[in-house]
Amino acid sequence: MRRYFFPIFHKGETQADDVGELFGSAEMAVQYGACVARDIASDPDYDRGVGTVVIVVDASGAEVGRHRVNAAEPRRVL
């Protein structure tokens, strides 16, 4: 199991994820990032015009995926 982090870029600022989550693979972490993006998009108070992005980062700091909130398909970086 490896730890992955999910910082969120919103309105020009990054909200750090200092805790992260454990996953058996980068693919599972990228899928979880997509769930986070969908959860944000489902918030009725979410401003859809701001271009929010959920970034998936491994423990070494390498980006392994990113999800634009409201996008139909996630983008995998690997």
PDB file of N, CA, C and O in Angstrom:
ATOM      1  N   MET A   1       0.849  -1.175   0.000  1.00  0.00           N
ATOM      2  CA  MET A   1       0.000   0.000   0.000  1.00  0.00           C
ATOM      3  C   MET A   1       0.895   1.238   0.000  1.00  0.00           C
ATOM      4  O   MET A   1       1.877   1.297   0.725  1.00  0.00           O
ATOM      5  N   ARG A   2       0.501   2.192  -0.819  1.00  0.00           N
ATOM      6  CA  ARG A   2       1.223   3.464  -0.894  1.00  0.00           C
ATOM      7  C   ARG A   2       0.261   4.600  -0.557  1.00  0.00           C
ATOM      8  O   ARG A   2      -0.930   4.496  -0.805  1.00  0.00           O
ATOM      9  N   ARG A   3       0.821   5.672  -0.028  1.00  0.00           N
ATOM     10  CA  ARG A   3       0.011   6.827   0.323  1.00  0.00           C
ATOM     11  C   ARG A   3      -0.043   7.799  -0.853  1.00  0.00           C
ATOM     12  O   ARG A   3       0.973   8.076  -1.488  1.00  0.00           O
ATOM     13  N   TYR A   4      -1.250   8.283  -1.117  1.00  0.00           N
ATOM     14  CA  TYR A   4      -1.491   9.271  -2.163  1.00  0.00           C
ATOM     15  C   TYR A   4      -2.210  10.456  -1.544  1.00  0.00           C
ATOM     16  O   TYR A   4      -2.984  10.303  -0.597  1.00  0.00           O
ATOM     17  N   PHE A   5      -1.961  11.615  -2.114  1.00  0.00           N
ATOM     18  CA  PHE A   5      -2.528  12.857  -1.603  1.00  0.00           C
ATOM     19  C   PHE A   5      -3.386  13.499  -2.680  1.00  0.00           C
ATOM     20  O   PHE A   5      -3.153  13.295  -3.878  1.00  0.00           O
ATOM     21  N   PHE A   6      -4.364  14.302  -2.250  1.00  0.00           N
ATOM     22  CA  PHE A   6      -5.362  14.858  -3.158  1.00  0.00           C
ATOM     23  C   PHE A   6      -5.555  16.356  -2.922  1.00  0.00           C
ATOM     24  O   PHE A   6      -6.617  16.801  -2.491  1.00  0.00           O
ATOM     25  N   PRO A   7      -4.521  17.163  -3.212  1.00  0.00           N
ATOM     26  CA  PRO A   7      -4.695  18.606  -3.077  1.00  0.00           C
ATOM     27  C   PRO A   7      -5.715  19.102  -4.107  1.00  0.00           C
ATOM     28  O   PRO A   7      -5.874  18.507  -5.174  1.00  0.00           O
ATOM     29  N   ILE A   8      -6.393  20.177  -3.757  1.00  0.00           N
ATOM     30  CA  ILE A   8      -7.428  20.738  -4.623  1.00  0.00           C
ATOM     31  C   ILE A   8      -7.041  22.161  -4.995  1.00  0.00           C
ATOM     32  O   ILE A   8      -6.754  22.983  -4.123  1.00  0.00           O
ATOM     33  N   PHE A   9      -7.005  22.428  -6.292  1.00  0.00           N
ATOM     34  CA  PHE A   9      -6.721  23.772  -6.803  1.00  0.00           C
ATOM     35  C   PHE A   9      -8.054  24.433  -7.111  1.00  0.00           C
ATOM     36  O   PHE A   9      -8.838  23.931  -7.920  1.00  0.00           O
ATOM     37  N   HIS A  10      -8.338  25.551  -6.421  1.00  0.00           N
ATOM     38  CA  HIS A  10      -9.642  26.208  -6.520  1.00  0.00           C
ATOM     39  C   HIS A  10      -9.468  27.712  -6.379  1.00  0.00           C
ATOM     40  O   HIS A  10      -8.853  28.179  -5.423  1.00  0.00           O
ATOM     41  N   LYS A  11      -9.989  28.457  -7.339  1.00  0.00           N
ATOM     42  CA  LYS A  11      -9.929  29.924  -7.326  1.00  0.00           C
ATOM     43  C   LYS A  11      -8.498  30.436  -7.170  1.00  0.00           C
ATOM     44  O   LYS A  11      -8.221  31.352  -6.407  1.00  0.00           O
ATOM     45  N   GLY A  12      -7.562  29.797  -7.866  1.00  0.00           N
ATOM     46  CA  GLY A  12      -6.181  30.248  -7.856  1.00  0.00           C
ATOM     47  C   GLY A  12      -5.373  29.863  -6.637  1.00  0.00           C
ATOM     48  O   GLY A  12      -4.218  30.249  -6.506  1.00  0.00           O
ATOM     49  N   GLU A  13      -5.955  29.088  -5.736  1.00  0.00           N
ATOM     50  CA  GLU A  13      -5.248  28.667  -4.528  1.00  0.00           C
ATOM     51  C   GLU A  13      -5.303  27.153  -4.398  1.00  0.00           C
ATOM     52  O   GLU A  13      -6.235  26.513  -4.880  1.00  0.00           O
ATOM     53  N   THR A  14      -4.290  26.600  -3.737  1.00  0.00           N
ATOM     54  CA  THR A  14      -4.251  25.159  -3.517  1.00  0.00           C
ATOM     55  C   THR A  14      -4.596  24.848  -2.068  1.00  0.00           C
ATOM     56  O   THR A  14      -4.022  25.412  -1.142  1.00  0.00           O
ATOM     57  N   GLN A  15      -5.550  23.944  -1.904  1.00  0.00           N
ATOM     58  CA  GLN A  15      -5.890  23.433  -0.579  1.00  0.00           C
ATOM     59  C   GLN A  15      -5.109  22.127  -0.415  1.00  0.00           C
ATOM     60  O   GLN A  15      -5.378  21.143  -1.114  1.00  0.00           O
ATOM     61  N   ALA A  16      -4.142  22.140   0.460  1.00  0.00           N
ATOM     62  CA  ALA A  16      -3.261  20.981   0.632  1.00  0.00           C
ATOM     63  C   ALA A  16      -4.002  19.807   1.268  1.00  0.00           C
ATOM     64  O   ALA A  16      -4.995  19.984   1.977  1.00  0.00           O
ATOM     65  N   ASP A  17      -3.518  18.618   1.009  1.00  0.00           N
ATOM     66  CA  ASP A  17      -3.967  17.397   1.673  1.00  0.00           C
ATOM     67  C   ASP A  17      -2.750  16.861   2.416  1.00  0.00           C
ATOM     68  O   ASP A  17      -1.850  16.294   1.807  1.00  0.00           O
ATOM     69  N   ASP A  18      -2.706  17.066   3.708  1.00  0.00           N
ATOM     70  CA  ASP A  18      -1.558  16.651   4.506  1.00  0.00           C
ATOM     71  C   ASP A  18      -1.683  15.232   5.053  1.00  0.00           C
ATOM     72  O   ASP A  18      -0.736  14.712   5.623  1.00  0.00           O
ATOM     73  N   VAL A  19      -2.850  14.608   4.877  1.00  0.00           N
ATOM     74  CA  VAL A  19      -3.083  13.281   5.434  1.00  0.00           C
ATOM     75  C   VAL A  19      -2.992  12.198   4.364  1.00  0.00           C
ATOM     76  O   VAL A  19      -2.313  11.201   4.535  1.00  0.00           O
ATOM     77  N   GLY A  20      -3.691  12.390   3.251  1.00  0.00           N
ATOM     78  CA  GLY A  20      -3.683  11.407   2.176  1.00  0.00           C
ATOM     79  C   GLY A  20      -4.481  10.168   2.512  1.00  0.00           C
ATOM     80  O   GLY A  20      -5.144  10.077   3.541  1.00  0.00           O
ATOM     81  N   GLU A  21      -4.409   9.201   1.591  1.00  0.00           N
ATOM     82  CA  GLU A  21      -5.110   7.922   1.721  1.00  0.00           C
ATOM     83  C   GLU A  21      -4.193   6.819   1.209  1.00  0.00           C
ATOM     84  O   GLU A  21      -3.377   7.048   0.323  1.00  0.00           O
ATOM     85  N   LEU A  22      -4.361   5.609   1.738  1.00  0.00           N
ATOM     86  CA  LEU A  22      -3.577   4.461   1.288  1.00  0.00           C
ATOM     87  C   LEU A  22      -4.318   3.711   0.186  1.00  0.00           C
ATOM     88  O   LEU A  22      -5.518   3.442   0.309  1.00  0.00           O
ATOM     89  N   PHE A  23      -3.590   3.368  -0.892  1.00  0.00           N
ATOM     90  CA  PHE A  23      -4.146   2.599  -2.001  1.00  0.00           C
ATOM     91  C   PHE A  23      -3.127   1.572  -2.468  1.00  0.00           C
ATOM     92  O   PHE A  23      -1.924   1.783  -2.370  1.00  0.00           O
ATOM     93  N   GLY A  24      -3.629   0.496  -3.047  1.00  0.00           N
ATOM     94  CA  GLY A  24      -2.777  -0.563  -3.557  1.00  0.00           C
ATOM     95  C   GLY A  24      -2.134  -0.245  -4.895  1.00  0.00           C
ATOM     96  O   GLY A  24      -1.184  -0.910  -5.295  1.00  0.00           O
ATOM     97  N   SER A  25      -2.647   0.762  -5.592  1.00  0.00           N
ATOM     98  CA  SER A  25      -2.079   1.122  -6.887  1.00  0.00           C
ATOM     99  C   SER A  25      -2.387   2.581  -7.203  1.00  0.00           C
ATOM    100  O   SER A  25      -3.316   3.171  -6.643  1.00  0.00           O
ATOM    101  N   ALA A  26      -1.610   3.131  -8.131  1.00  0.00           N
ATOM    102  CA  ALA A  26      -1.857   4.504  -8.578  1.00  0.00           C
ATOM    103  C   ALA A  26      -3.215   4.590  -9.263  1.00  0.00           C
ATOM    104  O   ALA A  26      -3.922   5.591  -9.115  1.00  0.00           O
ATOM    105  N   GLU A  27      -3.595   3.558  -9.993  1.00  0.00           N
ATOM    106  CA  GLU A  27      -4.891   3.555 -10.684  1.00  0.00           C
ATOM    107  C   GLU A  27      -6.044   3.686  -9.691  1.00  0.00           C
ATOM    108  O   GLU A  27      -7.005   4.421  -9.935  1.00  0.00           O
ATOM    109  N   MET A  28      -5.961   2.993  -8.573  1.00  0.00           N
ATOM    110  CA  MET A  28      -7.008   3.098  -7.557  1.00  0.00           C
ATOM    111  C   MET A  28      -7.047   4.511  -6.978  1.00  0.00           C
ATOM    112  O   MET A  28      -8.131   5.050  -6.717  1.00  0.00           O
ATOM    113  N   ALA A  29      -5.888   5.113  -6.775  1.00  0.00           N
ATOM    114  CA  ALA A  29      -5.836   6.483  -6.261  1.00  0.00           C
ATOM    115  C   ALA A  29      -6.431   7.465  -7.264  1.00  0.00           C
ATOM    116  O   ALA A  29      -7.160   8.389  -6.887  1.00  0.00           O
ATOM    117  N   VAL A  30      -6.146   7.261  -8.551  1.00  0.00           N
ATOM    118  CA  VAL A  30      -6.698   8.131  -9.592  1.00  0.00           C
ATOM    119  C   VAL A  30      -8.225   7.997  -9.625  1.00  0.00           C
ATOM    120  O   VAL A  30      -8.945   8.994  -9.754  1.00  0.00           O
ATOM    121  N   GLN A  31      -8.732   6.789  -9.465  1.00  0.00           N
ATOM    122  CA  GLN A  31     -10.182   6.579  -9.425  1.00  0.00           C
ATOM    123  C   GLN A  31     -10.800   7.283  -8.219  1.00  0.00           C
ATOM    124  O   GLN A  31     -11.877   7.881  -8.320  1.00  0.00           O
ATOM    125  N   TYR A  32     -10.120   7.233  -7.089  1.00  0.00           N
ATOM    126  CA  TYR A  32     -10.610   7.924  -5.896  1.00  0.00           C
ATOM    127  C   TYR A  32     -10.621   9.435  -6.138  1.00  0.00           C
ATOM    128  O   TYR A  32     -11.568  10.123  -5.732  1.00  0.00           O
ATOM    129  N   GLY A  33      -9.610   9.950  -6.805  1.00  0.00           N
ATOM    130  CA  GLY A  33      -9.574  11.375  -7.137  1.00  0.00           C
ATOM    131  C   GLY A  33     -10.779  11.779  -7.965  1.00  0.00           C
ATOM    132  O   GLY A  33     -11.334  12.871  -7.792  1.00  0.00           O
ATOM    133  N   ALA A  34     -11.207  10.896  -8.871  1.00  0.00           N
ATOM    134  CA  ALA A  34     -12.405  11.160  -9.667  1.00  0.00           C
ATOM    135  C   ALA A  34     -13.642  11.239  -8.777  1.00  0.00           C
ATOM    136  O   ALA A  34     -14.518  12.084  -8.997  1.00  0.00           O
ATOM    137  N   CYS A  35     -13.700  10.391  -7.758  1.00  0.00           N
ATOM    138  CA  CYS A  35     -14.822  10.445  -6.803  1.00  0.00           C
ATOM    139  C   CYS A  35     -14.826  11.765  -6.047  1.00  0.00           C
ATOM    140  O   CYS A  35     -15.886  12.357  -5.829  1.00  0.00           O
ATOM    141  N   VAL A  36     -13.650  12.223  -5.652  1.00  0.00           N
ATOM    142  CA  VAL A  36     -13.551  13.508  -4.955  1.00  0.00           C
ATOM    143  C   VAL A  36     -14.064  14.625  -5.861  1.00  0.00           C
ATOM    144  O   VAL A  36     -14.839  15.485  -5.432  1.00  0.00           O
ATOM    145  N   ALA A  37     -13.669  14.605  -7.131  1.00  0.00           N
ATOM    146  CA  ALA A  37     -14.117  15.632  -8.080  1.00  0.00           C
ATOM    147  C   ALA A  37     -15.637  15.582  -8.246  1.00  0.00           C
ATOM    148  O   ALA A  37     -16.294  16.624  -8.284  1.00  0.00           O
ATOM    149  N   ARG A  38     -16.202  14.378  -8.340  1.00  0.00           N
ATOM    150  CA  ARG A  38     -17.664  14.256  -8.475  1.00  0.00           C
ATOM    151  C   ARG A  38     -18.373  14.765  -7.224  1.00  0.00           C
ATOM    152  O   ARG A  38     -19.419  15.412  -7.311  1.00  0.00           O
ATOM    153  N   ASP A  39     -17.796  14.487  -6.051  1.00  0.00           N
ATOM    154  CA  ASP A  39     -18.396  14.973  -4.801  1.00  0.00           C
ATOM    155  C   ASP A  39     -18.414  16.499  -4.765  1.00  0.00           C
ATOM    156  O   ASP A  39     -19.399  17.108  -4.353  1.00  0.00           O
ATOM    157  N   ILE A  40     -17.329  17.115  -5.182  1.00  0.00           N
ATOM    158  CA  ILE A  40     -17.269  18.579  -5.218  1.00  0.00           C
ATOM    159  C   ILE A  40     -18.327  19.105  -6.181  1.00  0.00           C
ATOM    160  O   ILE A  40     -19.073  20.042  -5.863  1.00  0.00           O
ATOM    161  N   ALA A  41     -18.422  18.502  -7.359  1.00  0.00           N
ATOM    162  CA  ALA A  41     -19.377  18.955  -8.374  1.00  0.00           C
ATOM    163  C   ALA A  41     -20.821  18.799  -7.911  1.00  0.00           C
ATOM    164  O   ALA A  41     -21.691  19.556  -8.343  1.00  0.00           O
ATOM    165  N   SER A  42     -21.084  17.839  -7.037  1.00  0.00           N
ATOM    166  CA  SER A  42     -22.452  17.593  -6.586  1.00  0.00           C
ATOM    167  C   SER A  42     -22.900  18.574  -5.496  1.00  0.00           C
ATOM    168  O   SER A  42     -24.085  18.621  -5.170  1.00  0.00           O
ATOM    169  N   ASP A  43     -21.986  19.351  -4.956  1.00  0.00           N
ATOM    170  CA  ASP A  43     -22.337  20.338  -3.931  1.00  0.00           C
ATOM    171  C   ASP A  43     -23.152  21.449  -4.587  1.00  0.00           C
ATOM    172  O   ASP A  43     -22.678  22.111  -5.518  1.00  0.00           O
ATOM    173  N   PRO A  44     -24.385  21.687  -4.125  1.00  0.00           N
ATOM    174  CA  PRO A  44     -25.219  22.709  -4.760  1.00  0.00           C
ATOM    175  C   PRO A  44     -24.635  24.126  -4.654  1.00  0.00           C
ATOM    176  O   PRO A  44     -24.980  24.999  -5.449  1.00  0.00           O
ATOM    177  N   ASP A  45     -23.734  24.345  -3.724  1.00  0.00           N
ATOM    178  CA  ASP A  45     -23.120  25.663  -3.559  1.00  0.00           C
ATOM    179  C   ASP A  45     -21.834  25.821  -4.368  1.00  0.00           C
ATOM    180  O   ASP A  45     -21.216  26.883  -4.352  1.00  0.00           O
ATOM    181  N   TYR A  46     -21.414  24.768  -5.061  1.00  0.00           N
ATOM    182  CA  TYR A  46     -20.180  24.824  -5.835  1.00  0.00           C
ATOM    183  C   TYR A  46     -20.339  25.763  -7.030  1.00  0.00           C
ATOM    184  O   TYR A  46     -21.310  25.658  -7.787  1.00  0.00           O
ATOM    185  N   ASP A  47     -19.395  26.662  -7.216  1.00  0.00           N
ATOM    186  CA  ASP A  47     -19.379  27.599  -8.347  1.00  0.00           C
ATOM    187  C   ASP A  47     -18.701  26.907  -9.526  1.00  0.00           C
ATOM    188  O   ASP A  47     -17.485  26.785  -9.581  1.00  0.00           O
ATOM    189  N   ARG A  48     -19.470  26.472 -10.501  1.00  0.00           N
ATOM    190  CA  ARG A  48     -18.955  25.698 -11.623  1.00  0.00           C
ATOM    191  C   ARG A  48     -18.073  26.491 -12.573  1.00  0.00           C
ATOM    192  O   ARG A  48     -17.423  25.930 -13.433  1.00  0.00           O
ATOM    193  N   GLY A  49     -18.012  27.765 -12.433  1.00  0.00           N
ATOM    194  CA  GLY A  49     -17.229  28.587 -13.339  1.00  0.00           C
ATOM    195  C   GLY A  49     -15.801  28.863 -12.897  1.00  0.00           C
ATOM    196  O   GLY A  49     -15.093  29.626 -13.536  1.00  0.00           O
ATOM    197  N   VAL A  50     -15.339  28.230 -11.822  1.00  0.00           N
ATOM    198  CA  VAL A  50     -14.023  28.580 -11.280  1.00  0.00           C
ATOM    199  C   VAL A  50     -12.894  27.649 -11.699  1.00  0.00           C
ATOM    200  O   VAL A  50     -11.741  27.928 -11.430  1.00  0.00           O
ATOM    201  N   GLY A  51     -13.197  26.532 -12.351  1.00  0.00           N
ATOM    202  CA  GLY A  51     -12.132  25.663 -12.843  1.00  0.00           C
ATOM    203  C   GLY A  51     -11.387  24.900 -11.770  1.00  0.00           C
ATOM    204  O   GLY A  51     -10.166  24.862 -11.758  1.00  0.00           O
ATOM    205  N   THR A  52     -12.097  24.271 -10.858  1.00  0.00           N
ATOM    206  CA  THR A  52     -11.477  23.505  -9.777  1.00  0.00           C
ATOM    207  C   THR A  52     -10.854  22.220 -10.324  1.00  0.00           C
ATOM    208  O   THR A  52     -11.423  21.566 -11.197  1.00  0.00           O
ATOM    209  N   VAL A  53      -9.680  21.861  -9.773  1.00  0.00           N
ATOM    210  CA  VAL A  53      -8.965  20.655 -10.190  1.00  0.00           C
ATOM    211  C   VAL A  53      -8.550  19.866  -8.950  1.00  0.00           C
ATOM    212  O   VAL A  53      -8.013  20.437  -7.996  1.00  0.00           O
ATOM    213  N   VAL A  54      -8.812  18.556  -8.963  1.00  0.00           N
ATOM    214  CA  VAL A  54      -8.320  17.647  -7.925  1.00  0.00           C
ATOM    215  C   VAL A  54      -7.069  16.991  -8.493  1.00  0.00           C
ATOM    216  O   VAL A  54      -7.104  16.383  -9.561  1.00  0.00           O
ATOM    217  N   ILE A  55      -5.958  17.131  -7.782  1.00  0.00           N
ATOM    218  CA  ILE A  55      -4.676  16.588  -8.233  1.00  0.00           C
ATOM    219  C   ILE A  55      -4.369  15.341  -7.402  1.00  0.00           C
ATOM    220  O   ILE A  55      -4.602  15.328  -6.193  1.00  0.00           O
ATOM    221  N   VAL A  56      -3.858  14.310  -8.033  1.00  0.00           N
ATOM    222  CA  VAL A  56      -3.477  13.077  -7.338  1.00  0.00           C
ATOM    223  C   VAL A  56      -1.954  13.014  -7.339  1.00  0.00           C
ATOM    224  O   VAL A  56      -1.325  13.035  -8.392  1.00  0.00           O
ATOM    225  N   VAL A  57      -1.373  12.945  -6.127  1.00  0.00           N
ATOM    226  CA  VAL A  57       0.076  13.011  -5.950  1.00  0.00           C
ATOM    227  C   VAL A  57       0.517  11.818  -5.120  1.00  0.00           C
ATOM    228  O   VAL A  57      -0.106  11.496  -4.106  1.00  0.00           O
ATOM    229  N   ASP A  58       1.610  11.157  -5.532  1.00  0.00           N
ATOM    230  CA  ASP A  58       2.113  10.051  -4.721  1.00  0.00           C
ATOM    231  C   ASP A  58       2.998  10.576  -3.587  1.00  0.00           C
ATOM    232  O   ASP A  58       3.248  11.778  -3.484  1.00  0.00           O
ATOM    233  N   ALA A  59       3.460   9.675  -2.735  1.00  0.00           N
ATOM    234  CA  ALA A  59       4.224  10.068  -1.541  1.00  0.00           C
ATOM    235  C   ALA A  59       5.538  10.750  -1.879  1.00  0.00           C
ATOM    236  O   ALA A  59       6.074  11.505  -1.059  1.00  0.00           O
ATOM    237  N   SER A  60       6.060  10.530  -3.081  1.00  0.00           N
ATOM    238  CA  SER A  60       7.312  11.183  -3.471  1.00  0.00           C
ATOM    239  C   SER A  60       7.065  12.592  -4.024  1.00  0.00           C
ATOM    240  O   SER A  60       8.010  13.306  -4.344  1.00  0.00           O
ATOM    241  N   GLY A  61       5.777  12.962  -4.179  1.00  0.00           N
ATOM    242  CA  GLY A  61       5.433  14.282  -4.698  1.00  0.00           C
ATOM    243  C   GLY A  61       5.164  14.311  -6.189  1.00  0.00           C
ATOM    244  O   GLY A  61       4.881  15.364  -6.747  1.00  0.00           O
ATOM    245  N   ALA A  62       5.219  13.152  -6.844  1.00  0.00           N
ATOM    246  CA  ALA A  62       4.969  13.087  -8.282  1.00  0.00           C
ATOM    247  C   ALA A  62       3.467  13.058  -8.559  1.00  0.00           C
ATOM    248  O   ALA A  62       2.724  12.298  -7.936  1.00  0.00           O
ATOM    249  N   GLU A  63       3.037  13.878  -9.501  1.00  0.00           N
ATOM    250  CA  GLU A  63       1.633  13.884  -9.895  1.00  0.00           C
ATOM    251  C   GLU A  63       1.348  12.639 -10.730  1.00  0.00           C
ATOM    252  O   GLU A  63       2.050  12.363 -11.700  1.00  0.00           O
ATOM    253  N   VAL A  64       0.298  11.891 -10.354  1.00  0.00           N
ATOM    254  CA  VAL A  64      -0.068  10.684 -11.096  1.00  0.00           C
ATOM    255  C   VAL A  64      -1.424  10.826 -11.780  1.00  0.00           C
ATOM    256  O   VAL A  64      -1.812   9.962 -12.563  1.00  0.00           O
ATOM    257  N   GLY A  65      -2.137  11.892 -11.498  1.00  0.00           N
ATOM    258  CA  GLY A  65      -3.428  12.107 -12.139  1.00  0.00           C
ATOM    259  C   GLY A  65      -3.990  13.452 -11.759  1.00  0.00           C
ATOM    260  O   GLY A  65      -3.515  14.107 -10.831  1.00  0.00           O
ATOM    261  N   ARG A  66      -5.003  13.851 -12.519  1.00  0.00           N
ATOM    262  CA  ARG A  66      -5.684  15.113 -12.209  1.00  0.00           C
ATOM    263  C   ARG A  66      -7.085  15.042 -12.782  1.00  0.00           C
ATOM    264  O   ARG A  66      -7.300  14.428 -13.822  1.00  0.00           O
ATOM    265  N   HIS A  67      -8.013  15.649 -12.086  1.00  0.00           N
ATOM    266  CA  HIS A  67      -9.415  15.624 -12.490  1.00  0.00           C
ATOM    267  C   HIS A  67      -9.968  17.040 -12.430  1.00  0.00           C
ATOM    268  O   HIS A  67      -9.967  17.653 -11.373  1.00  0.00           O
ATOM    269  N   ARG A  68     -10.427  17.521 -13.556  1.00  0.00           N
ATOM    270  CA  ARG A  68     -11.111  18.813 -13.573  1.00  0.00           C
ATOM    271  C   ARG A  68     -12.537  18.555 -13.106  1.00  0.00           C
ATOM    272  O   ARG A  68     -13.215  17.680 -13.620  1.00  0.00           O
ATOM    273  N   VAL A  69     -12.974  19.302 -12.118  1.00  0.00           N
ATOM    274  CA  VAL A  69     -14.329  19.129 -11.609  1.00  0.00           C
ATOM    275  C   VAL A  69     -15.304  19.451 -12.738  1.00  0.00           C
ATOM    276  O   VAL A  69     -15.139  20.441 -13.448  1.00  0.00           O
ATOM    277  N   ASN A  70     -16.265  18.571 -12.950  1.00  0.00           N
ATOM    278  CA  ASN A  70     -17.282  18.635 -14.001  1.00  0.00           C
ATOM    279  C   ASN A  70     -16.810  18.031 -15.313  1.00  0.00           C
ATOM    280  O   ASN A  70     -17.589  17.969 -16.252  1.00  0.00           O
ATOM    281  N   ALA A  71     -15.567  17.603 -15.421  1.00  0.00           N
ATOM    282  CA  ALA A  71     -15.098  16.988 -16.664  1.00  0.00           C
ATOM    283  C   ALA A  71     -15.667  15.573 -16.777  1.00  0.00           C
ATOM    284  O   ALA A  71     -15.833  14.880 -15.784  1.00  0.00           O
ATOM    285  N   ALA A  72     -15.931  15.143 -17.976  1.00  0.00           N
ATOM    286  CA  ALA A  72     -16.514  13.818 -18.188  1.00  0.00           C
ATOM    287  C   ALA A  72     -15.503  12.710 -17.927  1.00  0.00           C
ATOM    288  O   ALA A  72     -15.833  11.672 -17.406  1.00  0.00           O
ATOM    289  N   GLU A  73     -14.245  12.920 -18.294  1.00  0.00           N
ATOM    290  CA  GLU A  73     -13.234  11.879 -18.171  1.00  0.00           C
ATOM    291  C   GLU A  73     -12.032  12.402 -17.405  1.00  0.00           C
ATOM    292  O   GLU A  73     -11.580  13.504 -17.636  1.00  0.00           O
ATOM    293  N   PRO A  74     -11.478  11.600 -16.480  1.00  0.00           N
ATOM    294  CA  PRO A  74     -10.261  12.001 -15.780  1.00  0.00           C
ATOM    295  C   PRO A  74      -9.058  11.920 -16.700  1.00  0.00           C
ATOM    296  O   PRO A  74      -9.078  11.223 -17.706  1.00  0.00           O
ATOM    297  N   ARG A  75      -8.034  12.641 -16.355  1.00  0.00           N
ATOM    298  CA  ARG A  75      -6.774  12.596 -17.118  1.00  0.00           C
ATOM    299  C   ARG A  75      -5.739  11.919 -16.258  1.00  0.00           C
ATOM    300  O   ARG A  75      -5.460  12.347 -15.153  1.00  0.00           O
ATOM    301  N   ARG A  76      -5.175  10.847 -16.729  1.00  0.00           N
ATOM    302  CA  ARG A  76      -4.117  10.136 -16.006  1.00  0.00           C
ATOM    303  C   ARG A  76      -2.787  10.631 -16.518  1.00  0.00           C
ATOM    304  O   ARG A  76      -2.563  10.712 -17.720  1.00  0.00           O
ATOM    305  N   VAL A  77      -1.875  10.952 -15.599  1.00  0.00           N
ATOM    306  CA  VAL A  77      -0.599  11.541 -15.963  1.00  0.00           C
ATOM    307  C   VAL A  77       0.425  10.480 -16.333  1.00  0.00           C
ATOM    308  O   VAL A  77       1.215  10.665 -17.233  1.00  0.00           O
ATOM    309  N   LEU A  78       0.416   9.328 -15.656  1.00  0.00           N
ATOM    310  CA  LEU A  78       1.423   8.294 -15.906  1.00  0.00           C
ATOM    311  C   LEU A  78       1.470   8.006 -17.325  1.00  0.00           C
ATOM    312  O   LEU A  78       1.728   7.633 -18.185  1.00  0.00           O
TER     313      LEU A  78
END
